[in-house]
JSON list of C-alpha atoms in Angstrom, two decimals:
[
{"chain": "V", "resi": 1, "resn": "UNK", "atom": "CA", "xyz": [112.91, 129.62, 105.49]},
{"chain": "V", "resi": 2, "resn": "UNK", "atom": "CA", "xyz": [110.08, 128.45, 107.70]},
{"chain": "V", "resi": 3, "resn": "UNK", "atom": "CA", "xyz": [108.20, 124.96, 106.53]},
{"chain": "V", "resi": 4, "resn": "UNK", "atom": "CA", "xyz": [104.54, 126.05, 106.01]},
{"chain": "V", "resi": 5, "resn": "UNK", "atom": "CA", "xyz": [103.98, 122.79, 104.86]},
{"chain": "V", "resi": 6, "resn": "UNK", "atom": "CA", "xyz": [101.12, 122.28, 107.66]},
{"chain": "V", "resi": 7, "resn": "UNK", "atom": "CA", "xyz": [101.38, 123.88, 111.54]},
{"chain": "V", "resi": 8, "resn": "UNK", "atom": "CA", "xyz": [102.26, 120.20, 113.26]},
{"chain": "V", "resi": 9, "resn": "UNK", "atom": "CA", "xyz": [103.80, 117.83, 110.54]},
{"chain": "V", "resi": 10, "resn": "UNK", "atom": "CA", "xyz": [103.54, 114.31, 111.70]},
{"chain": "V", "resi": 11, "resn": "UNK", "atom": "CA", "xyz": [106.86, 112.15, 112.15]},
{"chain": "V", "resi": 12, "resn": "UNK", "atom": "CA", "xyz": [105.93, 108.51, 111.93]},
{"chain": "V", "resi": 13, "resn": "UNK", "atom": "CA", "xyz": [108.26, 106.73, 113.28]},
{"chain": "V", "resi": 14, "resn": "UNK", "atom": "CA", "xyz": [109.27, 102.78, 112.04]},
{"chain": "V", "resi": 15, "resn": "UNK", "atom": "CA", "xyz": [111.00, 101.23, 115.37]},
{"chain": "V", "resi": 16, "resn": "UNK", "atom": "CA", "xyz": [110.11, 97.80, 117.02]},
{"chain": "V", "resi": 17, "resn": "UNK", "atom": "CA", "xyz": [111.58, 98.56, 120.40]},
{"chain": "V", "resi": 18, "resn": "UNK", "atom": "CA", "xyz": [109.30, 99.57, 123.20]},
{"chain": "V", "resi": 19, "resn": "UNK", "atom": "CA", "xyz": [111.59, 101.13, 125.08]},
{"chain": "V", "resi": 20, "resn": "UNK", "atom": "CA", "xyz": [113.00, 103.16, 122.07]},
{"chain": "V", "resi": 21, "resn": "UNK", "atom": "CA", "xyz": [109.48, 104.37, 120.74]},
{"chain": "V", "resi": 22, "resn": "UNK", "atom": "CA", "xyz": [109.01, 105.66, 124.49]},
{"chain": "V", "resi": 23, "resn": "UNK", "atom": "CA", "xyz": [112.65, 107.61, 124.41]},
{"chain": "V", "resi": 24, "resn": "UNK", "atom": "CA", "xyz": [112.22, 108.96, 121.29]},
{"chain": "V", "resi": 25, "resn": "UNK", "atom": "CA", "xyz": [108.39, 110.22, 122.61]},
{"chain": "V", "resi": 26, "resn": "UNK", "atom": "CA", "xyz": [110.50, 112.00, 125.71]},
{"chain": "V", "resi": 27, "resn": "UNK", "atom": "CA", "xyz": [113.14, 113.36, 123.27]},
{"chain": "V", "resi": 28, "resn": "UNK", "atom": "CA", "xyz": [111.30, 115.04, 120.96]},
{"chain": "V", "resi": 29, "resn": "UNK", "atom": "CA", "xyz": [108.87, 116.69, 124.03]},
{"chain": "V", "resi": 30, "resn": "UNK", "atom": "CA", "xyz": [111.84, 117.53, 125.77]},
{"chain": "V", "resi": 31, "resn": "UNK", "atom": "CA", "xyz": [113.07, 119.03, 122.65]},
{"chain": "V", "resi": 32, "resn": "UNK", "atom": "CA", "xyz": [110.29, 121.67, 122.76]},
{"chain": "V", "resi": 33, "resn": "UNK", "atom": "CA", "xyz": [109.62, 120.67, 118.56]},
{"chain": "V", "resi": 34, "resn": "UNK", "atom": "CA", "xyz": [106.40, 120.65, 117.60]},
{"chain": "V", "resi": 35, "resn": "UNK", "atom": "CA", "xyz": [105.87, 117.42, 115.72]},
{"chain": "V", "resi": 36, "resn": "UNK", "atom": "CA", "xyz": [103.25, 114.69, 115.97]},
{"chain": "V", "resi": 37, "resn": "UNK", "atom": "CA", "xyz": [104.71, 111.35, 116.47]},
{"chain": "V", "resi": 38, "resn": "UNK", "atom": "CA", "xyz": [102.96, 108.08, 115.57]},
{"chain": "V", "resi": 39, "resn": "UNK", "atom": "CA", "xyz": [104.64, 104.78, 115.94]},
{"chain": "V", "resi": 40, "resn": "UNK", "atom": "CA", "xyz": [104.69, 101.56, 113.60]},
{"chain": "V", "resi": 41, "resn": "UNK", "atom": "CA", "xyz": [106.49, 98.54, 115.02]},
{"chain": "V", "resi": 42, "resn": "UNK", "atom": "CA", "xyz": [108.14, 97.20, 111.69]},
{"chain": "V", "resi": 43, "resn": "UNK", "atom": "CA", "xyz": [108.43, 97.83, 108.02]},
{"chain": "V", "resi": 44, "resn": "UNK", "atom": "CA", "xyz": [105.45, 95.56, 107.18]},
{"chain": "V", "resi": 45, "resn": "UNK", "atom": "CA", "xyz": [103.14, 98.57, 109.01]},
{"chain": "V", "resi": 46, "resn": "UNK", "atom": "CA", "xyz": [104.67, 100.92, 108.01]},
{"chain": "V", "resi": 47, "resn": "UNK", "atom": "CA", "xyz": [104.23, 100.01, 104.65]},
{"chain": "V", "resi": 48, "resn": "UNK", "atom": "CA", "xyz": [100.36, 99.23, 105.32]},
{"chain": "V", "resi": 49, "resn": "UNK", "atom": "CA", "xyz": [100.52, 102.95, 107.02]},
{"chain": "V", "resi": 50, "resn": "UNK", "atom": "CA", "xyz": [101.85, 105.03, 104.32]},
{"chain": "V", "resi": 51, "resn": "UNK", "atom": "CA", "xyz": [99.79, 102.71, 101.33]},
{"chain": "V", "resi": 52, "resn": "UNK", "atom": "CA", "xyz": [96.52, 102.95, 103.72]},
{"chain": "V", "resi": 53, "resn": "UNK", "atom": "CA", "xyz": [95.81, 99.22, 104.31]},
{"chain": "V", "resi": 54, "resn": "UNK", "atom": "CA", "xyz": [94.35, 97.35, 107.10]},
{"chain": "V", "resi": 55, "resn": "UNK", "atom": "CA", "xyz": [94.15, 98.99, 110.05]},
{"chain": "V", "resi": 56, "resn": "UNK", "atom": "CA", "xyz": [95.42, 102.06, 108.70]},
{"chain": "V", "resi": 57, "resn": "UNK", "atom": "CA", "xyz": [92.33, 102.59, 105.64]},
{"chain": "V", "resi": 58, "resn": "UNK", "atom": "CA", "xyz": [91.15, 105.89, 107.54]},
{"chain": "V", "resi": 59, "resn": "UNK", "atom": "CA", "xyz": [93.36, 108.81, 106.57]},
{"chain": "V", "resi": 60, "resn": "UNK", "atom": "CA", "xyz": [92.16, 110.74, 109.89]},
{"chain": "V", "resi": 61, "resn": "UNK", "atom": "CA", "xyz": [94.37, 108.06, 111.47]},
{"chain": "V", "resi": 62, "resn": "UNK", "atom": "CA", "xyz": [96.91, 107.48, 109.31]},
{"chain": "V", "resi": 63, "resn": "UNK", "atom": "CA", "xyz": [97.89, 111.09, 107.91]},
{"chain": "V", "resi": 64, "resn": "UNK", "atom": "CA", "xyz": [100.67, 111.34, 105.84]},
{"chain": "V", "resi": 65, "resn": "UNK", "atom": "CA", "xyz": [103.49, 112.01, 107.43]},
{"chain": "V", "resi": 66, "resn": "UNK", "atom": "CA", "xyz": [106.24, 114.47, 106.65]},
{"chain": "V", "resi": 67, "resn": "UNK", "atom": "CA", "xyz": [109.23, 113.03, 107.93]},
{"chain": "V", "resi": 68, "resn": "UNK", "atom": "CA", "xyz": [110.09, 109.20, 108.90]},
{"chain": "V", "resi": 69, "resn": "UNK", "atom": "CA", "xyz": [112.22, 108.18, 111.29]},
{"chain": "V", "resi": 70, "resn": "UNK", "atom": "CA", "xyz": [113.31, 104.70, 110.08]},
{"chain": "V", "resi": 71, "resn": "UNK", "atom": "CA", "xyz": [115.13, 101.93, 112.32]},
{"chain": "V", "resi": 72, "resn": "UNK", "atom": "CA", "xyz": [117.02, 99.23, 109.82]},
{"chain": "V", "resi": 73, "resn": "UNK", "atom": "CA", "xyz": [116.85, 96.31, 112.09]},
{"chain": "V", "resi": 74, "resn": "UNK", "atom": "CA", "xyz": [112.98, 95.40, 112.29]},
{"chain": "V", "resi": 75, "resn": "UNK", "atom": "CA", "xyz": [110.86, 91.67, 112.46]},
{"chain": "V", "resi": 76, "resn": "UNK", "atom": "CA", "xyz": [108.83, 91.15, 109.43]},
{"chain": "V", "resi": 77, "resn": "UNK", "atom": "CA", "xyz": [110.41, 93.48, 107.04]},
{"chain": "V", "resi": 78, "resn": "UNK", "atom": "CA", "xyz": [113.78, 95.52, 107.89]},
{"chain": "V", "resi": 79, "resn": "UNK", "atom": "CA", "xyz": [114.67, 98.97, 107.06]},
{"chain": "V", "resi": 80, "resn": "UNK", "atom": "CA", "xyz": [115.95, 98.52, 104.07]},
{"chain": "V", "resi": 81, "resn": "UNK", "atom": "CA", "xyz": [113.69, 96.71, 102.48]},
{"chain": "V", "resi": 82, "resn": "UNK", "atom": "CA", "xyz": [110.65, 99.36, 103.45]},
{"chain": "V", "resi": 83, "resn": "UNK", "atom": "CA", "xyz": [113.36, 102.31, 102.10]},
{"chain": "V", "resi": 84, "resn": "UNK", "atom": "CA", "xyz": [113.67, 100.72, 98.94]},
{"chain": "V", "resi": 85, "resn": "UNK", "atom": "CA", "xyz": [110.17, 100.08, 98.53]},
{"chain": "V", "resi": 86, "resn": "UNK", "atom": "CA", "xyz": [109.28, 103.63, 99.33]},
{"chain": "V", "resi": 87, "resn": "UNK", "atom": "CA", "xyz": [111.94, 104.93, 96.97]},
{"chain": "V", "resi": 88, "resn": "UNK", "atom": "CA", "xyz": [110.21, 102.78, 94.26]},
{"chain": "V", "resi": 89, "resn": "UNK", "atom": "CA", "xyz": [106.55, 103.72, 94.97]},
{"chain": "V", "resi": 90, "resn": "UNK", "atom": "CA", "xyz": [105.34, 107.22, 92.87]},
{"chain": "V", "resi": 91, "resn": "UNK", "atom": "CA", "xyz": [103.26, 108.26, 95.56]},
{"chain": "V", "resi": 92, "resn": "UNK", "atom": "CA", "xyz": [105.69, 108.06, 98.88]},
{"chain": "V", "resi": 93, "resn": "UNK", "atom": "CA", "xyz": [108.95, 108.46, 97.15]},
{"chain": "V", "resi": 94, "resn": "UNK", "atom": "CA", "xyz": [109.39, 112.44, 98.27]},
{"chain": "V", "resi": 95, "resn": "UNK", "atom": "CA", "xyz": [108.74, 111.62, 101.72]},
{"chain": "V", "resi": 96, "resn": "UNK", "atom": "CA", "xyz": [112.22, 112.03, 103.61]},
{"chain": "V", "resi": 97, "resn": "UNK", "atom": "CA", "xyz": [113.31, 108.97, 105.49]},
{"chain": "V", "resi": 98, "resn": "UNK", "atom": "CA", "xyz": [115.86, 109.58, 108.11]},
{"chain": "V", "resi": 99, "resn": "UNK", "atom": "CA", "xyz": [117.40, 106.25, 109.21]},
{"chain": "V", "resi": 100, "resn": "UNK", "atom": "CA", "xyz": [117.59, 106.48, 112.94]},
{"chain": "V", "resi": 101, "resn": "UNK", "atom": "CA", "xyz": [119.20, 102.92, 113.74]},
{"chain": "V", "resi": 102, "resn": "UNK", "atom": "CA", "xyz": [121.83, 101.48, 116.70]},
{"chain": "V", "resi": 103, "resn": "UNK", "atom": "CA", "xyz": [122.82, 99.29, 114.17]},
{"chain": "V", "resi": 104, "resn": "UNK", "atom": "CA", "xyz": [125.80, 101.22, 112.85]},
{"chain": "V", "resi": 105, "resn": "UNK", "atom": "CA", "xyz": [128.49, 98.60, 113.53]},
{"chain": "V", "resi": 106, "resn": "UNK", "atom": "CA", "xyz": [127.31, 96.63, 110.84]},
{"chain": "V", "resi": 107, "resn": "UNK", "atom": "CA", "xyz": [125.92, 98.83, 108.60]},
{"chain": "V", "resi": 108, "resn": "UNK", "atom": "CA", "xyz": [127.18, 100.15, 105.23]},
{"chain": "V", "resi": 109, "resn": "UNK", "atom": "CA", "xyz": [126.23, 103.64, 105.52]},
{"chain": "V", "resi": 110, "resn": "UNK", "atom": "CA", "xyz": [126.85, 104.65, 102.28]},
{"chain": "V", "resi": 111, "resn": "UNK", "atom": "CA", "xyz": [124.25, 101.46, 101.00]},
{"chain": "V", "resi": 112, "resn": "UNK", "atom": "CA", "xyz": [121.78, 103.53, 103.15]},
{"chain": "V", "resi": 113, "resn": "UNK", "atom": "CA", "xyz": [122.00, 106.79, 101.27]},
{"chain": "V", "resi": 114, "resn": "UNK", "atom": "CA", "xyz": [122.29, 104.62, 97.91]},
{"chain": "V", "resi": 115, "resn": "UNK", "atom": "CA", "xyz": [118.82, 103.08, 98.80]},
{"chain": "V", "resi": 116, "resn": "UNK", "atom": "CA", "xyz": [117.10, 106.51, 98.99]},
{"chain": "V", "resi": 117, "resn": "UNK", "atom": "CA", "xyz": [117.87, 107.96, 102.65]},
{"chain": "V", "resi": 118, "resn": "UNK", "atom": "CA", "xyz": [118.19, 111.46, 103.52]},
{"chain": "V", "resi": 119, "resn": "UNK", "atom": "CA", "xyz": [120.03, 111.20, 106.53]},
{"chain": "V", "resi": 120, "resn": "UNK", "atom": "CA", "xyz": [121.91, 108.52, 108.36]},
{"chain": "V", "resi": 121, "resn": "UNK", "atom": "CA", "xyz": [121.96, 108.89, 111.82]},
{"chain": "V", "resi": 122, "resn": "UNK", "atom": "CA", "xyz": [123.18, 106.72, 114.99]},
{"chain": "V", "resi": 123, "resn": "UNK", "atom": "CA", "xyz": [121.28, 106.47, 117.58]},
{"chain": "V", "resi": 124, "resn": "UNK", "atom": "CA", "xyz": [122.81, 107.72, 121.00]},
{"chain": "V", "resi": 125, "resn": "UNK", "atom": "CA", "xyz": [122.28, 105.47, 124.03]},
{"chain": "V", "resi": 126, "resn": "UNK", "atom": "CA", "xyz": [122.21, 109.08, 126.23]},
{"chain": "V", "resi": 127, "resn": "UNK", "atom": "CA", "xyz": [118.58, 110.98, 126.90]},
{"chain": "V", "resi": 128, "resn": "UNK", "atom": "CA", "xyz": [120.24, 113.67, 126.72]},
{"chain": "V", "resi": 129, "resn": "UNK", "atom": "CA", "xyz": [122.03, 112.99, 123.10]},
{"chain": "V", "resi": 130, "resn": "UNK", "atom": "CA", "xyz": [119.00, 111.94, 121.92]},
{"chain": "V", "resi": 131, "resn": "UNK", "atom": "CA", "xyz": [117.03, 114.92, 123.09]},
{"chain": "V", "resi": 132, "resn": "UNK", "atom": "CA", "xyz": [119.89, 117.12, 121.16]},
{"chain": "V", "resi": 133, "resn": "UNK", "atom": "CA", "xyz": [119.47, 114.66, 118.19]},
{"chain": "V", "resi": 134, "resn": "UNK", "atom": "CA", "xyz": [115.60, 115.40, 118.27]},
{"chain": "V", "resi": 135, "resn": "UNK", "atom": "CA", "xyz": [115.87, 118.94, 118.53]},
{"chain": "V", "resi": 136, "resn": "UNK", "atom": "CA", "xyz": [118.25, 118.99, 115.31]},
{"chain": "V", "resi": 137, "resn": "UNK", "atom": "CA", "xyz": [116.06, 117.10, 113.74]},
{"chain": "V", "resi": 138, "resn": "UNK", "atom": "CA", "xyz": [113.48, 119.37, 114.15]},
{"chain": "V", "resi": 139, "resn": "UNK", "atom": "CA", "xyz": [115.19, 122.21, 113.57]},
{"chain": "V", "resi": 140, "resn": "UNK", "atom": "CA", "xyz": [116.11, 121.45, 110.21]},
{"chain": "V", "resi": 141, "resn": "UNK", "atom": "CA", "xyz": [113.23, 119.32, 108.97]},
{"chain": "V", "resi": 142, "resn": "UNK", "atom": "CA", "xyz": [110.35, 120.63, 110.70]},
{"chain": "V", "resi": 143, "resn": "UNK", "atom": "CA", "xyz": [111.43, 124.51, 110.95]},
{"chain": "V", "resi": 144, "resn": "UNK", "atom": "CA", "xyz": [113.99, 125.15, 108.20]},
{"chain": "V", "resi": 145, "resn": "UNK", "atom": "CA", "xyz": [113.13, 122.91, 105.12]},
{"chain": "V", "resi": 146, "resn": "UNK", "atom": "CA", "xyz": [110.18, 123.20, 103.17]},
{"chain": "V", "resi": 147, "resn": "UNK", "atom": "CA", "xyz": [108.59, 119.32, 102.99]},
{"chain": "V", "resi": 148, "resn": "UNK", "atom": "CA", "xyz": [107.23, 118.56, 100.15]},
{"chain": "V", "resi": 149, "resn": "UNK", "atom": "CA", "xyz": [103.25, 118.36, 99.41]},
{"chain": "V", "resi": 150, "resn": "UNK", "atom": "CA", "xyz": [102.48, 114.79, 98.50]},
{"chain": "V", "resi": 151, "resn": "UNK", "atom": "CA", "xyz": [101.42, 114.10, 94.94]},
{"chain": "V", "resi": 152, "resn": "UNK", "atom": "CA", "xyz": [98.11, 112.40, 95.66]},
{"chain": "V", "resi": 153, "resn": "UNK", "atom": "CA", "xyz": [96.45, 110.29, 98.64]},
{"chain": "V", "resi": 154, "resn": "UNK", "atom": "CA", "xyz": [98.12, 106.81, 98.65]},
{"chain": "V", "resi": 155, "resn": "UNK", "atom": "CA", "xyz": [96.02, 104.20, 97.59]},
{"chain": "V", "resi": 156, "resn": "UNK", "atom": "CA", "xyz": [95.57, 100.72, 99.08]},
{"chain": "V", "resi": 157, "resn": "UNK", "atom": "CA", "xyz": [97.63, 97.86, 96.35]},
{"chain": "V", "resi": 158, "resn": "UNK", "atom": "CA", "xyz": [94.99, 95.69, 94.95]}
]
């Protein structure tokens, strides 16, 4: 089953390192999946993204996304605490959140999946893996699930 949920869903992606943001960029092109990726730099924005605050007000530039790629260990407000606030939230709460995170040493994964996530992944230190990890992502979230519509345009918190 094909997702005709819209021709290029946008992957927003929550990750504070540069260098990361700029891998996963060459991943999913050399992937060949046809996504939009925007970047936030910690949970903080990416909460102001998805509830349209700030700099983010203007839904032309801050469409909802489809799919988020999630980091845990972020400045300002981790991983966790944005998953559990967009488990709690009406409006965001049937976006999937794939945790994409090098911080699997530490990490209870099954806390992850009890906060809300939909996938728990590692994140490889190889292009290469991560280009492979990009394209199954894509495969089965962008071209094989159907994502679902979102319930109404998120509004800014008072």
């Amino acid at each position: 089953m094909k997702n005709t949920t819209c021709a290029n869903p946008l992957i927003l992606m929550a990750d504070d390192d540069d260098d990361d943001r700029l891998l996963a960029r060459d991943a999913l092109s050399e992937s060949k999946i046809q996504g939009d990726l925007q970047f936030v730099e910690n949970g903080e924005q990416l909460m102001d993204y998805l509830r349209r605050r700030g700099k983010y007000q203007d839904p032309t530039n801050a469409p909802r996304p489809g799919l988020i790629l999630l980091d845990l260990n972020m400045p300002l407000k981790d991983g966790r605490e944005a998953l559990r606030e967009i488990r709690a939230d009406p409006d965001l709460k049937r976006i999937p959140v794939i945790v994409l995170t090098t911080s699997n040493a530490d990490t209870d994964v099954g806390s992850i999946y009890d906060l809300g996530a939909n996938s728990f992944i590692s994140k490889p230190f190889q292009f290469e893996a991560l280009v492979n990890v990009m394209k199954a992502i894509g495969q089965y979230w962008l071209k094989t699930v159907e994502l679902p519509q979102p319930r109404g345009p998120a509004i800014a918190s008072l």
